[in-house]
PDB file of C-alpha atoms in Angstrom:
ATOM      1  CA  GLN S   6      -4.065  16.529  -9.329  1.00  0.00           C
ATOM      2  CA  GLN S   7      -1.762  13.285  -8.527  1.00  0.00           C
ATOM      3  CA  GLN S   8      -3.471  14.095  -5.181  1.00  0.00           C
ATOM      4  CA  VAL S   9      -5.772  11.919  -3.351  1.00  0.00           C
ATOM      5  CA  LYS S  10      -7.363  13.398  -0.394  1.00  0.00           C
ATOM      6  CA  GLN S  11      -8.408  10.803   2.227  1.00  0.00           C
ATOM      7  CA  SER S  12     -10.828  11.601   5.566  1.00  0.00           C
ATOM      8  CA  PRO S  13     -11.113  11.539   8.642  1.00  0.00           C
ATOM      9  CA  GLN S  14      -7.776  11.306   9.977  1.00  0.00           C
ATOM     10  CA  SER S  15      -8.872   9.890  12.413  1.00  0.00           C
ATOM     11  CA  LEU S  16     -12.474   7.330  13.495  1.00  0.00           C
ATOM     12  CA  ILE S  17     -13.708   5.937  16.864  1.00  0.00           C
ATOM     13  CA  VAL S  18     -16.778   3.257  16.228  1.00  0.00           C
ATOM     14  CA  GLN S  19     -18.692   1.906  19.205  1.00  0.00           C
ATOM     15  CA  LYS S  20     -18.734  -2.648  17.858  1.00  0.00           C
ATOM     16  CA  GLY S  21     -21.780  -2.936  15.882  1.00  0.00           C
ATOM     17  CA  GLY S  22     -21.640   0.727  14.180  1.00  0.00           C
ATOM     18  CA  ILE S  23     -21.049   1.724  10.708  1.00  0.00           C
ATOM     19  CA  SER S  24     -17.564   3.118   9.960  1.00  0.00           C
ATOM     20  CA  ILE S  25     -17.125   5.214   6.951  1.00  0.00           C
ATOM     21  CA  ILE S  26     -14.074   6.508   5.010  1.00  0.00           C
ATOM     22  CA  ASN S  27     -14.100   9.359   2.082  1.00  0.00           C
ATOM     23  CA  CYS S  28     -11.870   9.956  -0.553  1.00  0.00           C
ATOM     24  CA  ALA S  29     -11.388  12.333  -3.105  1.00  0.00           C
ATOM     25  CA  TYR S  30      -9.654  12.278  -6.375  1.00  0.00           C
ATOM     26  CA  GLU S  31      -8.438  15.073  -9.261  1.00  0.00           C
ATOM     27  CA  ASN S  32      -7.240  13.080 -12.200  1.00  0.00           C
ATOM     28  CA  THR S  33      -9.732  11.806 -13.918  1.00  0.00           C
ATOM     29  CA  ALA S  34      -7.426   9.137 -16.005  1.00  0.00           C
ATOM     30  CA  PHE S  35      -7.807   7.300 -12.269  1.00  0.00           C
ATOM     31  CA  ASP S  36      -9.258   3.928 -13.631  1.00  0.00           C
ATOM     32  CA  TYR S  37      -8.603   1.947 -10.426  1.00  0.00           C
ATOM     33  CA  PHE S  38      -9.507   2.102  -6.825  1.00  0.00           C
ATOM     34  CA  PRO S  39      -8.342   0.145  -4.327  1.00  0.00           C
ATOM     35  CA  TRP S  40      -9.035  -0.137  -0.555  1.00  0.00           C
ATOM     36  CA  TYR S  41      -5.696  -1.235   1.862  1.00  0.00           C
ATOM     37  CA  GLN S  42      -5.818  -2.215   5.255  1.00  0.00           C
ATOM     38  CA  GLN S  43      -2.433  -1.582   7.286  1.00  0.00           C
ATOM     39  CA  PHE S  44      -1.913  -2.993  10.932  1.00  0.00           C
ATOM     40  CA  PRO S  45       0.719  -2.188  13.391  1.00  0.00           C
ATOM     41  CA  GLY S  46       4.034  -3.295  11.973  1.00  0.00           C
ATOM     42  CA  LYS S  47       2.564  -4.743   9.402  1.00  0.00           C
ATOM     43  CA  GLY S  48       2.669  -3.987   5.592  1.00  0.00           C
ATOM     44  CA  PRO S  49      -0.743  -2.778   3.899  1.00  0.00           C
ATOM     45  CA  ALA S  50      -2.835  -5.363   2.140  1.00  0.00           C
ATOM     46  CA  LEU S  51      -5.734  -5.332  -0.476  1.00  0.00           C
ATOM     47  CA  LEU S  52      -8.695  -5.183   1.425  1.00  0.00           C
ATOM     48  CA  ILE S  53     -11.472  -3.867  -1.414  1.00  0.00           C
ATOM     49  CA  ALA S  54     -11.301  -2.350  -4.834  1.00  0.00           C
ATOM     50  CA  ILE S  55     -13.666  -0.832  -7.665  1.00  0.00           C
ATOM     51  CA  ARG S  56     -13.230   0.205 -11.305  1.00  0.00           C
ATOM     52  CA  PRO S  57     -14.835   3.604 -12.608  1.00  0.00           C
ATOM     53  CA  ASP S  58     -17.689   1.593 -14.537  1.00  0.00           C
ATOM     54  CA  VAL S  59     -19.312   0.454 -11.405  1.00  0.00           C
ATOM     55  CA  SER S  60     -20.549   2.587  -8.513  1.00  0.00           C
ATOM     56  CA  GLU S  61     -20.598   0.328  -5.830  1.00  0.00           C
ATOM     57  CA  LYS S  62     -19.243  -2.941  -4.772  1.00  0.00           C
ATOM     58  CA  LYS S  63     -19.207  -5.089  -1.613  1.00  0.00           C
ATOM     59  CA  GLU S  64     -17.725  -7.740  -0.588  1.00  0.00           C
ATOM     60  CA  GLY S  65     -18.540  -9.340   3.166  1.00  0.00           C
ATOM     61  CA  ARG S  66     -19.054  -6.330   5.698  1.00  0.00           C
ATOM     62  CA  PHE S  67     -17.044  -3.622   3.438  1.00  0.00           C
ATOM     63  CA  THR S  68     -18.643  -1.779   0.458  1.00  0.00           C
ATOM     64  CA  ILE S  69     -17.127   0.695  -1.768  1.00  0.00           C
ATOM     65  CA  SER S  70     -19.545   3.627  -3.066  1.00  0.00           C
ATOM     66  CA  PHE S  71     -18.444   5.141  -5.971  1.00  0.00           C
ATOM     67  CA  ASN S  72     -19.216   8.694  -7.718  1.00  0.00           C
ATOM     68  CA  LYS S  73     -17.598   9.114 -10.630  1.00  0.00           C
ATOM     69  CA  SER S  74     -18.728  13.022 -11.271  1.00  0.00           C
ATOM     70  CA  ALA S  75     -17.837  14.068  -7.609  1.00  0.00           C
ATOM     71  CA  LYS S  76     -14.296  12.132  -7.940  1.00  0.00           C
ATOM     72  CA  GLN S  77     -15.438  10.665  -5.137  1.00  0.00           C
ATOM     73  CA  PHE S  78     -15.544   7.519  -3.343  1.00  0.00           C
ATOM     74  CA  SER S  79     -15.924   5.357   0.128  1.00  0.00           C
ATOM     75  CA  LEU S  80     -15.225   2.441   2.195  1.00  0.00           C
ATOM     76  CA  HIS S  81     -18.376   1.608   4.242  1.00  0.00           C
ATOM     77  CA  ILE S  82     -17.344  -1.574   6.876  1.00  0.00           C
ATOM     78  CA  MET S  83     -20.543  -2.043   8.862  1.00  0.00           C
ATOM     79  CA  ASP S  84     -21.370  -4.071  11.970  1.00  0.00           C
ATOM     80  CA  SER S  85     -17.862  -3.050  12.465  1.00  0.00           C
ATOM     81  CA  GLN S  86     -15.474  -5.152  14.558  1.00  0.00           C
ATOM     82  CA  PRO S  87     -12.683  -4.234  17.490  1.00  0.00           C
ATOM     83  CA  GLY S  88     -10.525  -6.384  14.610  1.00  0.00           C
ATOM     84  CA  ASP S  89     -11.749  -3.970  11.619  1.00  0.00           C
ATOM     85  CA  SER S  90      -9.179  -1.764  13.809  1.00  0.00           C
ATOM     86  CA  ALA S  91      -6.474  -0.687  11.964  1.00  0.00           C
ATOM     87  CA  THR S  92      -5.250   1.805   9.371  1.00  0.00           C
ATOM     88  CA  TYR S  93      -6.915   2.154   6.302  1.00  0.00           C
ATOM     89  CA  PHE S  94      -5.412   3.799   2.468  1.00  0.00           C
ATOM     90  CA  CYS S  95      -7.278   4.220  -0.122  1.00  0.00           C
ATOM     91  CA  ALA S  96      -5.759   4.933  -3.158  1.00  0.00           C
ATOM     92  CA  ALA S  97      -5.849   5.344  -7.069  1.00  0.00           C
ATOM     93  CA  SER S  98      -4.126   4.524 -10.312  1.00  0.00           C
ATOM     94  CA  SER S  99      -3.985   4.980 -13.922  1.00  0.00           C
ATOM     95  CA  TYR S 100      -0.488   3.823 -14.299  1.00  0.00           C
ATOM     96  CA  LYS S 101       0.961   4.423 -10.705  1.00  0.00           C
ATOM     97  CA  LEU S 102      -1.057   3.396  -7.759  1.00  0.00           C
ATOM     98  CA  ILE S 103      -1.454   6.800  -4.917  1.00  0.00           C
ATOM     99  CA  PHE S 104      -2.095   6.643  -1.662  1.00  0.00           C
ATOM    100  CA  GLY S 105      -3.892   8.669   0.677  1.00  0.00           C
ATOM    101  CA  SER S 106      -2.546  10.149   3.745  1.00  0.00           C
ATOM    102  CA  GLY S 107      -4.551   7.133   5.700  1.00  0.00           C
ATOM    103  CA  THR S 108      -7.262   6.700   8.476  1.00  0.00           C
ATOM    104  CA  ARG S 109      -7.049   4.999  11.666  1.00  0.00           C
ATOM    105  CA  LEU S 110     -10.326   3.275  12.923  1.00  0.00           C
ATOM    106  CA  LEU S 111     -10.305   2.272  16.588  1.00  0.00           C
ATOM    107  CA  VAL S 112     -13.570  -0.064  17.111  1.00  0.00           C
ATOM    108  CA  ARG S 113     -14.488   0.133  21.011  1.00  0.00           C
ATOM    109  CA  PRO S 114     -16.106  -3.038  22.180  1.00  0.00           C
TER     110      PRO S 114
ATOM    111  CA  GLU R  12       3.481 -19.908  -0.252  1.00  0.00           C
ATOM    112  CA  ALA R  13       5.985 -16.775   1.177  1.00  0.00           C
ATOM    113  CA  GLY R  14       5.343 -13.405   1.282  1.00  0.00           C
ATOM    114  CA  VAL R  15       7.367 -10.835   0.045  1.00  0.00           C
ATOM    115  CA  VAL R  16      10.374 -10.586   2.668  1.00  0.00           C
ATOM    116  CA  GLN R  17      12.294  -7.831   3.823  1.00  0.00           C
ATOM    117  CA  SER R  18      15.167  -7.354   5.631  1.00  0.00           C
ATOM    118  CA  PRO R  19      16.561  -5.989   7.879  1.00  0.00           C
ATOM    119  CA  ARG R  20      13.297  -5.854   9.814  1.00  0.00           C
ATOM    120  CA  TYR R  21      14.780  -2.857  12.382  1.00  0.00           C
ATOM    121  CA  LYS R  22      17.739  -0.850  11.537  1.00  0.00           C
ATOM    122  CA  ILE R  23      18.720   1.911  13.909  1.00  0.00           C
ATOM    123  CA  ILE R  24      22.227   4.509  12.419  1.00  0.00           C
ATOM    124  CA  GLU R  25      23.909   7.224  12.791  1.00  0.00           C
ATOM    125  CA  LYS R  26      23.380   9.895  10.471  1.00  0.00           C
ATOM    126  CA  LYS R  27      26.113  10.473   7.490  1.00  0.00           C
ATOM    127  CA  GLN R  28      26.627   6.387   7.598  1.00  0.00           C
ATOM    128  CA  PRO R  29      24.927   3.881   5.321  1.00  0.00           C
ATOM    129  CA  VAL R  30      22.270   1.660   4.790  1.00  0.00           C
ATOM    130  CA  ALA R  31      21.052  -0.924   2.838  1.00  0.00           C
ATOM    131  CA  PHE R  32      17.493  -3.205   3.098  1.00  0.00           C
ATOM    132  CA  TRP R  33      16.693  -6.529   0.442  1.00  0.00           C
ATOM    133  CA  CYS R  34      13.371  -7.066  -0.185  1.00  0.00           C
ATOM    134  CA  ASN R  35      12.676 -10.749  -1.587  1.00  0.00           C
ATOM    135  CA  PRO R  36       9.277 -10.803  -3.601  1.00  0.00           C
ATOM    136  CA  ILE R  37       6.149 -13.577  -4.220  1.00  0.00           C
ATOM    137  CA  SER R  38       7.650 -15.791  -6.722  1.00  0.00           C
ATOM    138  CA  GLY R  39       6.506 -14.927  -9.683  1.00  0.00           C
ATOM    139  CA  HIS R  40       5.991 -11.393  -9.494  1.00  0.00           C
ATOM    140  CA  ASN R  41       7.676  -9.607 -12.186  1.00  0.00           C
ATOM    141  CA  THR R  42       7.132  -6.212 -10.845  1.00  0.00           C
ATOM    142  CA  LEU R  43       8.583  -4.823  -7.527  1.00  0.00           C
ATOM    143  CA  TYR R  44       9.157  -1.736  -5.563  1.00  0.00           C
ATOM    144  CA  TRP R  45      10.088   0.225  -3.208  1.00  0.00           C
ATOM    145  CA  TYR R  46       7.698   2.308  -1.567  1.00  0.00           C
ATOM    146  CA  LEU R  47       9.142   5.175   1.666  1.00  0.00           C
ATOM    147  CA  GLN R  48       5.501   5.823   5.103  1.00  0.00           C
ATOM    148  CA  ASN R  49       6.394   8.192   7.052  1.00  0.00           C
ATOM    149  CA  LEU R  50       4.565   8.158  10.281  1.00  0.00           C
ATOM    150  CA  GLY R  51       1.019   9.104   9.968  1.00  0.00           C
ATOM    151  CA  GLN R  52       1.105   8.848   6.535  1.00  0.00           C
ATOM    152  CA  GLY R  53       0.061   6.666   2.887  1.00  0.00           C
ATOM    153  CA  PRO R  54       3.197   5.173   1.151  1.00  0.00           C
ATOM    154  CA  GLU R  55       4.745   7.023  -1.381  1.00  0.00           C
ATOM    155  CA  LEU R  56       6.563   5.583  -4.894  1.00  0.00           C
ATOM    156  CA  LEU R  57      10.023   5.662  -4.654  1.00  0.00           C
ATOM    157  CA  ILE R  58      11.183   2.966  -7.499  1.00  0.00           C
ATOM    158  CA  ARG R  59       9.072   0.627  -9.669  1.00  0.00           C
ATOM    159  CA  TYR R  60      10.717  -1.993 -11.463  1.00  0.00           C
ATOM    160  CA  GLU R  61       9.442  -4.437 -14.245  1.00  0.00           C
ATOM    161  CA  ASN R  62      12.061  -7.209 -14.272  1.00  0.00           C
ATOM    162  CA  GLU R  63      15.216  -5.863 -13.657  1.00  0.00           C
ATOM    163  CA  GLU R  64      14.114  -2.422 -15.555  1.00  0.00           C
ATOM    164  CA  ALA R  65      13.535   0.474 -13.898  1.00  0.00           C
ATOM    165  CA  VAL R  66      10.247   1.611 -15.386  1.00  0.00           C
ATOM    166  CA  ASP R  67       9.646   4.374 -12.489  1.00  0.00           C
ATOM    167  CA  ASP R  68      12.375   6.065 -10.486  1.00  0.00           C
ATOM    168  CA  SER R  69      10.867   9.808 -11.024  1.00  0.00           C
ATOM    169  CA  GLN R  70      10.727  10.226  -7.053  1.00  0.00           C
ATOM    170  CA  LEU R  71      13.644   8.455  -6.202  1.00  0.00           C
ATOM    171  CA  PRO R  72      16.346  11.632  -4.743  1.00  0.00           C
ATOM    172  CA  LYS R  73      19.266   9.841  -6.358  1.00  0.00           C
ATOM    173  CA  ASP R  74      21.867  11.917  -4.814  1.00  0.00           C
ATOM    174  CA  ARG R  75      21.866   9.518  -2.079  1.00  0.00           C
ATOM    175  CA  PHE R  76      19.196   6.891  -2.692  1.00  0.00           C
ATOM    176  CA  SER R  77      20.019   3.703  -4.864  1.00  0.00           C
ATOM    177  CA  ALA R  78      18.134   0.601  -5.612  1.00  0.00           C
ATOM    178  CA  GLU R  79      19.376  -2.513  -7.966  1.00  0.00           C
ATOM    179  CA  ARG R  80      17.446  -5.870  -9.117  1.00  0.00           C
ATOM    180  CA  LEU R  81      20.368  -7.189 -11.073  1.00  0.00           C
ATOM    181  CA  LYS R  82      18.651 -10.462 -11.984  1.00  0.00           C
ATOM    182  CA  GLY R  83      14.549  -9.273 -11.618  1.00  0.00           C
ATOM    183  CA  VAL R  84      14.246 -11.341  -8.821  1.00  0.00           C
ATOM    184  CA  ASP R  85      15.839  -9.432  -5.702  1.00  0.00           C
ATOM    185  CA  SER R  86      16.027  -6.052  -4.971  1.00  0.00           C
ATOM    186  CA  THR R  87      18.140  -4.203  -2.550  1.00  0.00           C
ATOM    187  CA  LEU R  88      17.423   0.298  -1.533  1.00  0.00           C
ATOM    188  CA  LYS R  89      20.472   1.747   0.103  1.00  0.00           C
ATOM    189  CA  ILE R  90      20.991   5.233   1.137  1.00  0.00           C
ATOM    190  CA  GLN R  91      24.171   6.566   1.291  1.00  0.00           C
ATOM    191  CA  PRO R  92      24.888   8.855   2.994  1.00  0.00           C
ATOM    192  CA  ALA R  93      21.855   8.543   5.556  1.00  0.00           C
ATOM    193  CA  GLU R  94      20.145  11.964   6.519  1.00  0.00           C
ATOM    194  CA  LEU R  95      17.688  12.223   9.754  1.00  0.00           C
ATOM    195  CA  GLY R  96      14.859  12.895   7.770  1.00  0.00           C
ATOM    196  CA  ASP R  97      14.968   9.400   6.073  1.00  0.00           C
ATOM    197  CA  SER R  98      14.134   7.987   9.190  1.00  0.00           C
ATOM    198  CA  ALA R  99      10.781   5.904   8.529  1.00  0.00           C
ATOM    199  CA  VAL R 100       9.635   2.715   7.226  1.00  0.00           C
ATOM    200  CA  TYR R 101      10.590   1.431   3.229  1.00  0.00           C
ATOM    201  CA  LEU R 102       7.869  -0.784   2.214  1.00  0.00           C
ATOM    202  CA  CYS R 103       8.954  -3.362  -1.214  1.00  0.00           C
ATOM    203  CA  ALA R 104       5.594  -4.332  -3.138  1.00  0.00           C
ATOM    204  CA  SER R 105       5.939  -6.762  -5.477  1.00  0.00           C
ATOM    205  CA  SER R 106       2.579  -7.710  -8.091  1.00  0.00           C
ATOM    206  CA  LEU R 107       2.274  -9.824 -11.387  1.00  0.00           C
ATOM    207  CA  SER R 108       2.558  -7.431 -14.457  1.00  0.00           C
ATOM    208  CA  LEU R 109      -0.167  -5.824 -15.489  1.00  0.00           C
ATOM    209  CA  GLY R 110       1.013  -3.453 -18.404  1.00  0.00           C
ATOM    210  CA  MET R 111      -0.038  -0.192 -17.824  1.00  0.00           C
ATOM    211  CA  ASN R 112      -2.597  -0.487 -14.962  1.00  0.00           C
ATOM    212  CA  THR R 113      -1.927  -2.079 -11.661  1.00  0.00           C
ATOM    213  CA  GLY R 114      -3.405  -4.610  -9.831  1.00  0.00           C
ATOM    214  CA  GLU R 115      -2.825  -6.018  -6.064  1.00  0.00           C
ATOM    215  CA  LEU R 116       0.107  -5.402  -4.382  1.00  0.00           C
ATOM    216  CA  PHE R 117       2.116  -7.276  -1.505  1.00  0.00           C
ATOM    217  CA  PHE R 118       3.595  -5.632   0.060  1.00  0.00           C
ATOM    218  CA  GLY R 119       6.329  -6.882   2.879  1.00  0.00           C
ATOM    219  CA  GLU R 120       6.609  -5.677   6.414  1.00  0.00           C
ATOM    220  CA  GLY R 121       8.407  -3.168   6.186  1.00  0.00           C
ATOM    221  CA  SER R 122      11.974  -2.331   7.342  1.00  0.00           C
ATOM    222  CA  ARG R 123      11.724   1.051   9.633  1.00  0.00           C
ATOM    223  CA  LEU R 124      14.811   3.025   9.841  1.00  0.00           C
ATOM    224  CA  THR R 125      15.499   5.193  12.470  1.00  0.00           C
ATOM    225  CA  VAL R 126      18.398   7.551  11.391  1.00  0.00           C
ATOM    226  CA  LEU R 127      20.190   9.153  15.256  1.00  0.00           C
TER     227      LEU R 127
END
């Protein structure tokens, strides 16, 4: 019940395309849903986060869509750029942050 | 402002040897975390400190792992003795205390351990 399931494991997108990463959770006590971005050799860094009282949050090219009834949330990266190539982790928290298994995104020039 | 500082960045040891990792959090951050990240996986919490108190160490394998944050600032994570399966990246993170709800975590670059 504490797991956060993330898909796909890897994703290849052409420059300018839309990258979509999905996550699902079971624990209805989760009330904070961040996405972290990690480059090789670096620690994860917060990209964008949402709380369950809203269905969507947008920051620049990054958007979180949240479906409380389905217990799913997703990250959309619009106009994907080669510099977006990284591993993305969804996470969920009530009192402890639980991470998904990650999606390795490659954006081809 | 300096970020979370970890050392060493890389460590290679023989199995059964001890190893220690050090973390200095962002100034003013009362909450400190140690996470384990296996290759191709998400970080998994080992221990969380609020000041000098370990408030969640349920996932720390206490037979061989220990941690301390004596003055509520920097922290050390120790493994003794190390096993082959301990090869991973050990991430330290810090955040402002937000009670029961976690806010943004700031991660260090990690300490990559290889056990031979």
